XYZ file of C-alpha atoms in Angstrom:
602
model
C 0.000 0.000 0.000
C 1.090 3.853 -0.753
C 1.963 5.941 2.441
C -1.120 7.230 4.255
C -2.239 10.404 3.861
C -1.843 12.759 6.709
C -5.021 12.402 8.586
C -6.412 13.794 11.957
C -7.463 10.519 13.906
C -7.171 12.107 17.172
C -10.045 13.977 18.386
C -8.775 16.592 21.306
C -11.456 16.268 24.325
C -13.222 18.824 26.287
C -11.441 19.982 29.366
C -13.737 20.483 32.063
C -12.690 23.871 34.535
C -11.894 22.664 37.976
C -14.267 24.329 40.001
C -12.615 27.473 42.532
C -12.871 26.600 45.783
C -13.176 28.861 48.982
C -15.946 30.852 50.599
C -18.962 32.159 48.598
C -18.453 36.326 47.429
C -19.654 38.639 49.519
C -22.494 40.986 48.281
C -20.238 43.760 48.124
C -17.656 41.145 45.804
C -14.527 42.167 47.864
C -11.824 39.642 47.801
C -11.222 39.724 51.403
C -11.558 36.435 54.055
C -15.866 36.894 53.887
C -15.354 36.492 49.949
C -13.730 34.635 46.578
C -10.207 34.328 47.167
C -7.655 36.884 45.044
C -6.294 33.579 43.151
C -9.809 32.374 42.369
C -10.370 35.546 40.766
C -7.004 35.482 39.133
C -7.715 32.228 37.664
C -11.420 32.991 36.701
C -9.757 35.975 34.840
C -6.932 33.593 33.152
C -9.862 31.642 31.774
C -11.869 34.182 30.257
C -8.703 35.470 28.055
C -8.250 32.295 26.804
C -11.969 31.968 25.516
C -11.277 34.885 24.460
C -8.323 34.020 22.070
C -9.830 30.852 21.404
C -13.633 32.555 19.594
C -11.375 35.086 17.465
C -9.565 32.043 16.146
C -12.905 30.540 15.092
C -14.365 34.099 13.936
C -10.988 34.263 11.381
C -10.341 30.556 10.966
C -11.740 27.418 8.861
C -12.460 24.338 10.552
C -9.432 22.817 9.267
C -6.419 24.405 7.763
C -6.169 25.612 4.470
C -3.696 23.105 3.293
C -6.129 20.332 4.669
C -6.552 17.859 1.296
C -10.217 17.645 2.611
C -10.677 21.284 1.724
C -10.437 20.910 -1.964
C -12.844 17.426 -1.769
C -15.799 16.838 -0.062
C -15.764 13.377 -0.910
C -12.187 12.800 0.622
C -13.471 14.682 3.738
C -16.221 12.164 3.686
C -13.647 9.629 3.378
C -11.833 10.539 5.754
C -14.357 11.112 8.690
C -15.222 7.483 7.706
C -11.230 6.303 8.028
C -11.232 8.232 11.620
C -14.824 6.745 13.169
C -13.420 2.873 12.049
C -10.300 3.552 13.694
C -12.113 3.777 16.830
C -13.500 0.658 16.210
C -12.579 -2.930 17.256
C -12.275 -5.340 14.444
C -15.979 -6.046 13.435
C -18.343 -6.135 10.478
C -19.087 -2.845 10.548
C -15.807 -1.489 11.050
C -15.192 -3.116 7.617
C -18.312 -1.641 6.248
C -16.809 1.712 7.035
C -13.606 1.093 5.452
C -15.189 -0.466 2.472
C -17.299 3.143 2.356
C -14.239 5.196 3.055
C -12.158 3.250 -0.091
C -14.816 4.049 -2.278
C -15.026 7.740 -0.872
C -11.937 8.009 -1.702
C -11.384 7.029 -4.825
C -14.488 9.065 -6.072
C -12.495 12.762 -4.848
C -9.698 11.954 -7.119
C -12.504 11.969 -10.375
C -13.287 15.683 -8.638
C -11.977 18.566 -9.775
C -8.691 20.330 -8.396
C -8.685 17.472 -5.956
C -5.523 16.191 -4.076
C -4.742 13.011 -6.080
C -1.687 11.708 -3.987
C -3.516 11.686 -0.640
C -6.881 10.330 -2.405
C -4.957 7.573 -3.437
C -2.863 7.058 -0.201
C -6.313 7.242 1.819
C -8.109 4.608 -0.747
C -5.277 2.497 -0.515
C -4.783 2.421 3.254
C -9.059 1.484 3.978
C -9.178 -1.101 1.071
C -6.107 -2.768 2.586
C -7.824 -2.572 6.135
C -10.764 -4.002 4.995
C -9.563 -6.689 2.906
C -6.764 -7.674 5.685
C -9.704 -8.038 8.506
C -11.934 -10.188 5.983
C -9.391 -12.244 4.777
C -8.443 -13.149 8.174
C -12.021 -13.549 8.904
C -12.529 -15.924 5.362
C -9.739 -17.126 3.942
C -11.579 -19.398 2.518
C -14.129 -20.299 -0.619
C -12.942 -16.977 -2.841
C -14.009 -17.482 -6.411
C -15.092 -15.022 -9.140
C -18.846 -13.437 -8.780
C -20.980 -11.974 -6.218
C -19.995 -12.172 -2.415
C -20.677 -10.523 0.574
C -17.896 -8.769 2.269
C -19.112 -7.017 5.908
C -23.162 -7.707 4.644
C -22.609 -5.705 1.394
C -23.055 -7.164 -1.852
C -19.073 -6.955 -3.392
C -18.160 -8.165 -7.001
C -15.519 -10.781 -7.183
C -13.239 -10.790 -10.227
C -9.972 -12.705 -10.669
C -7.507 -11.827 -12.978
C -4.413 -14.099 -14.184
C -4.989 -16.639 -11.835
C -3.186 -20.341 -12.854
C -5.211 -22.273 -15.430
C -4.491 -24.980 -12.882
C -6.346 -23.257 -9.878
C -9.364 -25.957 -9.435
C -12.363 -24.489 -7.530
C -12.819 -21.728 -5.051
C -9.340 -20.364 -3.335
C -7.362 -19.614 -0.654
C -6.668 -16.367 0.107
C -3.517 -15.503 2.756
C -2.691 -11.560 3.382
C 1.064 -12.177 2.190
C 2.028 -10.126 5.199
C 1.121 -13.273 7.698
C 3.891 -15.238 5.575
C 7.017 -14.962 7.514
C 10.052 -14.049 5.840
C 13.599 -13.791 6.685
C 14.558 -10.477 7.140
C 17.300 -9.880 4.601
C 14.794 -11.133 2.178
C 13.953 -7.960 0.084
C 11.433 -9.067 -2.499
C 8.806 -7.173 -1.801
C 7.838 -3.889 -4.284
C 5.535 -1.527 -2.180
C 2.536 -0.067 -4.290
C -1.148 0.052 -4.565
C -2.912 -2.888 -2.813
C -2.813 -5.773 -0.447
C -0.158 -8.218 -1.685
C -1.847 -12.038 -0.703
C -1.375 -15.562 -1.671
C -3.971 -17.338 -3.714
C -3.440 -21.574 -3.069
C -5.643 -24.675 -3.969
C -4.800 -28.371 -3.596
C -2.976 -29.780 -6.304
C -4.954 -30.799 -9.356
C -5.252 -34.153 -10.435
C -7.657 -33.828 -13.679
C -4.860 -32.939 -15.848
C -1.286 -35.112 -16.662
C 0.536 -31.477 -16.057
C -1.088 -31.259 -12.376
C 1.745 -33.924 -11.607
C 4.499 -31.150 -12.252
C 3.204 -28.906 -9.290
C 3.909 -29.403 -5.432
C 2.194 -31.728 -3.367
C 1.594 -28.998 -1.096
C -0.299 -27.410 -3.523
C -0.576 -24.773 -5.810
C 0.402 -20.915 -5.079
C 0.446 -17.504 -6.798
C 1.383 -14.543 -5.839
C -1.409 -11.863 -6.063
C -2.712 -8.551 -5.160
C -5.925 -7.404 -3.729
C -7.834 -3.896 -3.652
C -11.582 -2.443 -3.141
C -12.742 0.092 -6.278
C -15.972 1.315 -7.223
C -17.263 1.199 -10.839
C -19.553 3.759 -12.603
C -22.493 2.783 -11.465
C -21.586 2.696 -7.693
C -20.937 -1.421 -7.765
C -18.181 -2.609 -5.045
C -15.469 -4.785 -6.613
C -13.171 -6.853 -5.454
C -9.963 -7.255 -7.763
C -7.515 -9.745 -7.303
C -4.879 -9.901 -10.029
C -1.596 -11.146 -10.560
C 1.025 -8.201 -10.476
C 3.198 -9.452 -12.921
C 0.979 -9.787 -15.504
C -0.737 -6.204 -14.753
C 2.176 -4.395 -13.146
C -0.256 -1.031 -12.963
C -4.148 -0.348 -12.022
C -6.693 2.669 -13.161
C -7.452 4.148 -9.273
C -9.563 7.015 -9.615
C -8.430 7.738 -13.128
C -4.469 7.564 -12.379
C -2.391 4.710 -13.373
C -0.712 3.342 -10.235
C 1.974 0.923 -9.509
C 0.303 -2.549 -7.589
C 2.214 -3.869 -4.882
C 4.468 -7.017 -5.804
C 5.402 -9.583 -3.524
C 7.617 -12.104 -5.545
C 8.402 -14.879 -2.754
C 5.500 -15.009 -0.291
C 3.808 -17.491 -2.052
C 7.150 -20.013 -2.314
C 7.974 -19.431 1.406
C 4.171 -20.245 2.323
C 4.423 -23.534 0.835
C 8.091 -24.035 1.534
C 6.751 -23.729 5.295
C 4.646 -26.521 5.189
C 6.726 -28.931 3.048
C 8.581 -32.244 4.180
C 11.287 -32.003 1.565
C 13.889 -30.809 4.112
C 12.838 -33.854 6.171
C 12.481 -36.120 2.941
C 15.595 -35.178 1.572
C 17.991 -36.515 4.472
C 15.667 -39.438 5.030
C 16.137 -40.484 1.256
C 19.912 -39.814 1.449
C 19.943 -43.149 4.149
C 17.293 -44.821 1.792
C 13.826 -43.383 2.912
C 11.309 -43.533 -0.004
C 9.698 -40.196 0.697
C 11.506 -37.987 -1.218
C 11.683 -41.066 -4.351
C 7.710 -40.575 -4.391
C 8.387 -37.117 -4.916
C 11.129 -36.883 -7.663
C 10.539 -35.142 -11.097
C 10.573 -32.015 -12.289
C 8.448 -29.227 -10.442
C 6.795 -25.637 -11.750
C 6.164 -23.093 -9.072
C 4.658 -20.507 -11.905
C 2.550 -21.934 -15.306
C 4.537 -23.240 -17.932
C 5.084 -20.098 -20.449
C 6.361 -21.435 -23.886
C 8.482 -18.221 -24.958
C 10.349 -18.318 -21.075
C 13.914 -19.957 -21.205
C 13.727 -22.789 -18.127
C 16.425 -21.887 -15.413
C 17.026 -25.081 -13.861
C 17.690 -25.706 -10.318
C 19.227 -29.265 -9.047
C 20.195 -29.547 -5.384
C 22.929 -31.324 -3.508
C 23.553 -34.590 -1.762
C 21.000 -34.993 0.991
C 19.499 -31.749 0.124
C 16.250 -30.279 -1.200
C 15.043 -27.544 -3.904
C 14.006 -25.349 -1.322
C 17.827 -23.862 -0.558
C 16.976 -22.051 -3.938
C 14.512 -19.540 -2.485
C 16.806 -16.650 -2.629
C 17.756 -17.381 -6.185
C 14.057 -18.031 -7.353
C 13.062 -14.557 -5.190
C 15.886 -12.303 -7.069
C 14.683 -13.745 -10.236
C 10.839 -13.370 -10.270
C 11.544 -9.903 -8.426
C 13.562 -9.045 -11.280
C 11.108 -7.651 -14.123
C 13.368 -8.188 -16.827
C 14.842 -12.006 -16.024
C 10.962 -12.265 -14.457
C 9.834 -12.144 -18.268
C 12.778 -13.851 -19.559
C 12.934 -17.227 -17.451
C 10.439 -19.330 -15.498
C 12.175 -21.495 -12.756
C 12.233 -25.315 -12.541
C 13.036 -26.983 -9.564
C 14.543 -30.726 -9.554
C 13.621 -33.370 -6.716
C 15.815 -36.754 -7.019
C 17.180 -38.928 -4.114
C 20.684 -38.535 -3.706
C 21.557 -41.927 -2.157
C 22.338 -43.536 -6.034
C 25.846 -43.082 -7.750
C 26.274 -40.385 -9.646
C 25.835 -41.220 -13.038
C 22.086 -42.872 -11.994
C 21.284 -39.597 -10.753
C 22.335 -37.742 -14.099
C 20.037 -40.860 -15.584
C 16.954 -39.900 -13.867
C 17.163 -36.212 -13.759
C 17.578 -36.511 -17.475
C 14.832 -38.778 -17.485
C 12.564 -36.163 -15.002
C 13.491 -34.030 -18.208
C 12.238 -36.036 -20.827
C 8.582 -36.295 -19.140
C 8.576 -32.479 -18.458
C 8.902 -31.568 -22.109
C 6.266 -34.862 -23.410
C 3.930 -32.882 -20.986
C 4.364 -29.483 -22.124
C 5.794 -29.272 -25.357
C 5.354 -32.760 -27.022
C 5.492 -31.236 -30.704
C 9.304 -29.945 -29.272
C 8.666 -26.383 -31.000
C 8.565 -24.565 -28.238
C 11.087 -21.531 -27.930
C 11.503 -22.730 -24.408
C 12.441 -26.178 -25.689
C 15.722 -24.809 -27.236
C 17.017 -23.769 -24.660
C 17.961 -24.122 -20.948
C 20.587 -22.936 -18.265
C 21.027 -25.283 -15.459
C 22.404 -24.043 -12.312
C 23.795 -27.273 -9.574
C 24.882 -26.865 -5.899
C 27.342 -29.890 -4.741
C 26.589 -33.012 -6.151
C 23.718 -31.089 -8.514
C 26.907 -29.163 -9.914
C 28.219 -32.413 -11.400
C 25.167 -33.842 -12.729
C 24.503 -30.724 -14.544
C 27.928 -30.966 -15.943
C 27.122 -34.398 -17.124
C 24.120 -33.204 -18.507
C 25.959 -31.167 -20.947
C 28.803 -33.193 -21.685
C 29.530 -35.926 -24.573
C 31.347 -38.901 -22.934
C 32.309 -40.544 -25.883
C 33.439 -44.013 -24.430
C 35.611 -42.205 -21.740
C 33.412 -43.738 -18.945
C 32.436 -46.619 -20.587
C 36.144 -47.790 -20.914
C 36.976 -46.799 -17.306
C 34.306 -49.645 -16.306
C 33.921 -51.789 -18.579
C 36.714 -54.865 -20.655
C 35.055 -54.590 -24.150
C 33.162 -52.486 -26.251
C 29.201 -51.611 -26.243
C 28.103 -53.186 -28.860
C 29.764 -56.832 -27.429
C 28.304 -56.568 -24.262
C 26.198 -59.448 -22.880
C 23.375 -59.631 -21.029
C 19.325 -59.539 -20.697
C 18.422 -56.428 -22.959
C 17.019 -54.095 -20.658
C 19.799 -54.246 -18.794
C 22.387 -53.552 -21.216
C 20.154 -51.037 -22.830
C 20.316 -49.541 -19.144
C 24.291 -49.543 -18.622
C 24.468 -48.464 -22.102
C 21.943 -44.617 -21.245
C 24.586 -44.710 -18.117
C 27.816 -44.578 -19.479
C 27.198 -43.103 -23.163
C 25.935 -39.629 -22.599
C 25.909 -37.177 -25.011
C 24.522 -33.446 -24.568
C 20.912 -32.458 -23.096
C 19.043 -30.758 -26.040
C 19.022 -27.266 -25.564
C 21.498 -27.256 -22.401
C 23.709 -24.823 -23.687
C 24.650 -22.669 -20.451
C 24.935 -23.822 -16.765
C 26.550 -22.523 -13.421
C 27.855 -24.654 -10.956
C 28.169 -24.030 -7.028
C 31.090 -25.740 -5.010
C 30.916 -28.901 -7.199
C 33.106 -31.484 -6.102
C 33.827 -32.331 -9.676
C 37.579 -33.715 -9.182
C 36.288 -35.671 -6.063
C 35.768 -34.675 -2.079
C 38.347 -35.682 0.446
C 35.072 -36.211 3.125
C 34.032 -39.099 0.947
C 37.315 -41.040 1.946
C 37.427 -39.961 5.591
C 36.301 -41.547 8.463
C 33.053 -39.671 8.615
C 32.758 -41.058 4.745
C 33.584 -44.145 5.699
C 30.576 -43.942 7.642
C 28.009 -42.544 4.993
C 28.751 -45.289 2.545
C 27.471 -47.501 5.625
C 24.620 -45.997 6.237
C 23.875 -44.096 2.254
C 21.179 -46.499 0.699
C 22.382 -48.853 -1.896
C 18.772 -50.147 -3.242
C 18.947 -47.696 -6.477
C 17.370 -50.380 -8.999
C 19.623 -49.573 -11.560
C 22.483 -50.801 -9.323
C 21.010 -54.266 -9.930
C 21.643 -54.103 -13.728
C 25.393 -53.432 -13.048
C 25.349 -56.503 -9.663
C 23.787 -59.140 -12.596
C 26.381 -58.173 -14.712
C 29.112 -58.828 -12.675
C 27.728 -62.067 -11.534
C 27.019 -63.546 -15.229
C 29.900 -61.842 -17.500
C 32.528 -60.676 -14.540
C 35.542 -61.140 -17.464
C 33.464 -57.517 -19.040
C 34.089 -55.393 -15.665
C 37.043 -54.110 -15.012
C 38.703 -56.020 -12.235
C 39.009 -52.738 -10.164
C 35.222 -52.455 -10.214
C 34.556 -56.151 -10.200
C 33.746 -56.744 -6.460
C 31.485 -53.140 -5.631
C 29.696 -54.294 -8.897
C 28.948 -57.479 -7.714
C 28.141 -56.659 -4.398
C 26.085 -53.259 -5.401
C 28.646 -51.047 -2.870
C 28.025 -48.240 -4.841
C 25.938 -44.819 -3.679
C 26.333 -41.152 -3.962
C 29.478 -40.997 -1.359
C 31.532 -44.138 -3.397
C 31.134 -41.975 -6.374
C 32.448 -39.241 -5.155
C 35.384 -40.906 -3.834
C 38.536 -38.771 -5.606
C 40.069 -42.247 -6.809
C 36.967 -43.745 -7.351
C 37.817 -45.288 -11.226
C 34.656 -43.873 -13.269
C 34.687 -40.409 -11.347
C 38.503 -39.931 -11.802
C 37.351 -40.923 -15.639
C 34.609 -38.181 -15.344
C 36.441 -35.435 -14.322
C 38.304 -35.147 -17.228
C 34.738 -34.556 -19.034
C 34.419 -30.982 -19.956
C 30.533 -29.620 -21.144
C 30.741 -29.557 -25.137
C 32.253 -27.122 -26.827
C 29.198 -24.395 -27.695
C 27.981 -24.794 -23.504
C 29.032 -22.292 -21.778
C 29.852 -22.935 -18.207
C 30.399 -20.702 -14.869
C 32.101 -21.707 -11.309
C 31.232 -20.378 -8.396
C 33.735 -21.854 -5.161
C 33.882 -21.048 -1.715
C 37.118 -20.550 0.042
C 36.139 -19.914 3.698
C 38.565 -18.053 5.493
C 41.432 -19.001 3.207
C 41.660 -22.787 4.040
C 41.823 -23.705 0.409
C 37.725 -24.690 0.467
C 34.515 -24.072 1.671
C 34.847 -27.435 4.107
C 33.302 -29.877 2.025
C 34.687 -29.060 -1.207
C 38.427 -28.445 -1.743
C 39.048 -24.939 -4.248
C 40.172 -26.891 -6.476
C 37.776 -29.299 -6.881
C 35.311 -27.104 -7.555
C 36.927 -25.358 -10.435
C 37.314 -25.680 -13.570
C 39.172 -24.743 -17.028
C 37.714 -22.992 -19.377
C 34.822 -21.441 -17.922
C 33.109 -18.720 -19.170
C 33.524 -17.028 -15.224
C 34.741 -17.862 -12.331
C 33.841 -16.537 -9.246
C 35.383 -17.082 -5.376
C 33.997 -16.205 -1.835
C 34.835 -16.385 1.540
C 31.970 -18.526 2.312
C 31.066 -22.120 3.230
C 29.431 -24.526 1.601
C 26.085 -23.817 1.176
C 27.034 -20.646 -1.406
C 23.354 -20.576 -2.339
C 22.829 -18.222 0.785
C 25.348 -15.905 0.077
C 24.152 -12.441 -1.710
C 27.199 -12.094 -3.619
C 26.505 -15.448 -5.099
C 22.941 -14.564 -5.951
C 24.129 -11.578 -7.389
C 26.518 -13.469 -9.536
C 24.300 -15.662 -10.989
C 21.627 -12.546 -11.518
C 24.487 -11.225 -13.749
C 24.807 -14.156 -15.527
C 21.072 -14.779 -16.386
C 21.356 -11.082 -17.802
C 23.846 -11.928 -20.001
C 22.470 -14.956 -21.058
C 19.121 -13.373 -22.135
C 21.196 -12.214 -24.987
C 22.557 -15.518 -26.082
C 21.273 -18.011 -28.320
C 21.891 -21.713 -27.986
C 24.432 -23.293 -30.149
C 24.515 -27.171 -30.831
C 26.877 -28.471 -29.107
C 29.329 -29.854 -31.541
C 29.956 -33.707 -31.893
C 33.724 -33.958 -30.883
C 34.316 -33.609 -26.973
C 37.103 -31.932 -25.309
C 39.185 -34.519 -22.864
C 41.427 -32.777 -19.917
C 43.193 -34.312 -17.749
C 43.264 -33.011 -14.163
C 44.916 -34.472 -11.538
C 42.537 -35.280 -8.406
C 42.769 -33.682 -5.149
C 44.958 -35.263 -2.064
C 42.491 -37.773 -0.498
C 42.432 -37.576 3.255
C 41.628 -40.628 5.602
């Protein structure tokens, strides 16, 4: 809402004289010890000056002061004597019946001549967000387009870019009850009541599967206006789409609140919970892996997306999804897409299924594959998410094939799913339209943790039932002479997971690393070397950097560089720059570097 106008909400009580006390006057009046005291009469005198000084004023003055916006505007006066009796009021009915009055009061001066604009639109904006805050708390609840009844009066409902996958009546939450964190700044102040409009999750529709479970959310904004003909309405419209509203015959900026609506259903989610669980085997985040949309799928919007880390959950990328949407020019450039997988399976299954995740995105929303959106992407990767996006972009050639395996693909042996299976694992060519990424303290040369003690541990307890494990286990057991005897017994046995693969001598990662993206992608590092110890204490420097890349950027900050605003800001840059850039095809060859691995520490 715009700052309130300067109103007088105080009203200054009567003061009542205190009565003189002493003896009754004497007939003759003499102020002697038989009559009024001296310093009654001095007092009685006192008084009668200042009534005195007090009627000239009112002889020679208005009732309010000339620079009063009420002066020019009955109808803000109006308004305003309506704004000062509800603010005497407890929360009630009519108190919102007032407010309601004193919004449309308001917003009918600013049609009137020579009338103050700026405080017509201040005081219309502070009693519709009033009103709309108390009935919203009051009925959150069963909000749909057509009549209603706000505070007994007949109010018209309309709805304006709401999700085509909103099913029945909605939620509505004043966006001010969402808690955010205080260094948070995504909120645009304007015109309005900034809310959050949610509904269950769909399930008439094969798309409604690429939403939350919690639900679906938009961001929205809410006012009271007053047509021609004296009807109530009750807009609630999406900000982005309709950045600016008629009030009173001025064009005004809404309010925009670009992250409420995440953070609301980022409160209530068990991803956090779902995401360690799964790391140790749990199936809770597994039911919940694929490919998510937090806005509707726009087919001119380049995808930005987001895959998280080892143990971890899409919801560290709220500051990165807030400084995008609050961004108007990367807001109508990009729509976000947030990746859910279990990180317990080695990394090359995980690359397998996010690609897969992929696939049934784009047969959902673009099966014709014309889309602009379709030709291109930028993925951005924390930790482990770094090197799968890598992999996404790269063209293996038979690099990682020949690090595993005795002889070539085509002589394999084996049942037919499962060689087709170890085949989409270790022959990877380019995502289509991957053509930019940016990775965030990647391990991609290997982490030391995964060979300590406390490593040691996690490939104990890190779940080793990934099904596509069981391909590799059969293969071993029936053609062991076609693994490589270095790989032979973890094969057999199905000891692999995330933390074996990220071992820095582990055979097929050491093979990986040497996997650049294909020449045409165009890659950024970001690395965090916290107070100069050569890493951000899970990732060594140099592990998470790489040649070649299109930037490189280094904080002093820990692992979790998705907090840090200087990070944020980094990436921001990056998407600008990007908007620019088209998407080459990656060409066929693939360039091969070999980089040493870091020290491994036991």
């Amino acid at each position: 809402m715009l700052p309130p106008a300067a109103i007088p909400f105080t009203d200054v009580p009567a003061v009542k004289p205190r009565r003189c006390q002493g003896r009754r006057p004497s007939t003759s009046g003499a102020a002697d010890g038989s009559g009024r005291p001296r310093e009654c009469l001095a007092v009685v005198r006192l008084l009668a000056i200042v009534l005195a000084i007090v009627l000239a004023g009112c002889a020679t003055a208005p009732l309010s002061s000339p620079s009063s916006p009420s002066d020019a505007s009955p109808s803000l006066g109006h308004a305003e004597a309506l704004a000062r009796q509800a603010a005497r009021l407890a929360d009630s009915p009519h108190r919102t019946s007032l407010l309601l009055d004193c919004a449309a009061s308001a917003q009918a001066a600013m049609r009137e001549a020579g009338a103050p604009v700026d405080a017509g639109i201040a005081l219309a904006g502070r009693c519709s967000d009033e009103a709309l805050l108390a009935e919203f708390h009051r009925h959150p609840q069963g909000w749909s387009p057509g009549s209603a009844r706000i505070a007994g009066r007949e109010v018209e409902v309309r709805i304006e870019g709401a999700s085509a996958m909103f099913r029945g009546a909605l939620t509505v939450i004043p966006a001010q009850d969402v808690a955010l964190p205080a260094d948070w700044n995504f909120r645009q102040p304007g015109f309005g009541l900034p809310v959050v409009l949610r509904t269950a999750r769909c399930s008439d529709d094969p798309r409604c599967a690429l939403y939350p479970a919690e639900g679906i959310h938009q961001w929205a904004t809410a006012w009271i206006e007053q047509d021609a003909d004296g009807t109530l309405l009750l807009r609630i419209v999406d900000p982005a789409r309709m950045p600016q509203a008629r009030i009173g015959g001025r064009d005004v900026p809404l309010y925009f609140d670009a992250l409420s609506f995440y953070a609301l259903g980022a409160s209530v989610s068990q991803l956090p919970r779902q995401g360690i669980y799964g790391l140790l085997g749990g199936q809770g985040i597994g039911s919940r892996a694929g490919v998510y949309l937090l806005r509707d799928y726009d087919p001119r919007k380049v995808p930005v997306v987001m895959i998280h880390g080892l143990g971890s959950n899409p919801i560290i990328w709220s500051e990165l999804s807030g400084a995008i949407w609050a961004d108007p020019e990367l807001r109508d450039a990009y729509q976000v897409v947030h990746i859910v997988f279990q990180t317990n399976a080695p990394l090359l299954v995980s690359r397998l299924r996010v690609r897969a995740y992929l696939d049934r995105m784009w047969e959902l929303l673009d099966p014709e594959g014309d889309d602009p959106a379709r030709q291109k992407m930028v993925l951005v990767g924390h930790s482990l998410g770094g090197v799968v996006s890598r992999m996404l972009t790269v063209d293996s050639g038979r690099v990682l094939w020949d690090a595993a395996f005795t002889v070539p693909p085509e002589q394999l042996q084996g049942a037919a799913t499962d060689v087709d299976g170890i085949r989409a694992t270790f022959l990877l060519k380019p995502y289509p339209g991957a053509c930019s990424l940016v990775m965030l303290a990647s391990p991609h040369k290997g982490s030391p943790t995964a060979s300590s003690l406390t490593g040691r541990i996690a490939r104990v307890l890190v779940g080793r039932r990934a099904p596509e494990i069981q391909a590799l286990r059969r293969l071993a057991e029936t053609h062991p002479d076609a693994v490589k005897p270095e790989l032979l017994e973890s094969y057999r046995f199905a000891r692999l997971n995330s933390i074996t693969t990220l071992q820095a001598m582990q055979p097929v990662r050491r093979a990986g690393q040497s996997l650049l993206p294909a020449p045409g992608v165009r890659y950024h590092t970001i690395a965090g070397n916290l107070h100069g110890q050569g890493g951000d204490g899970v990732v060594p420097l140099e592990s998470a950097l790489l040649p070649g890349a299109a930037s490189t950027l280094v904080v002093d900050y820990g692992h979790a560089l998705y907090k840090d605003p200087e990070v944020v800001a980094q990436i921001v840059g990056i998407l600008r720059d990007e908007r620019q850039r088209s998407c080459d095809p990656p060409l066929p060859a693939q360039e091969v570097v070999d980089i040493a691995p870091p020290a491994s520490a036991d």
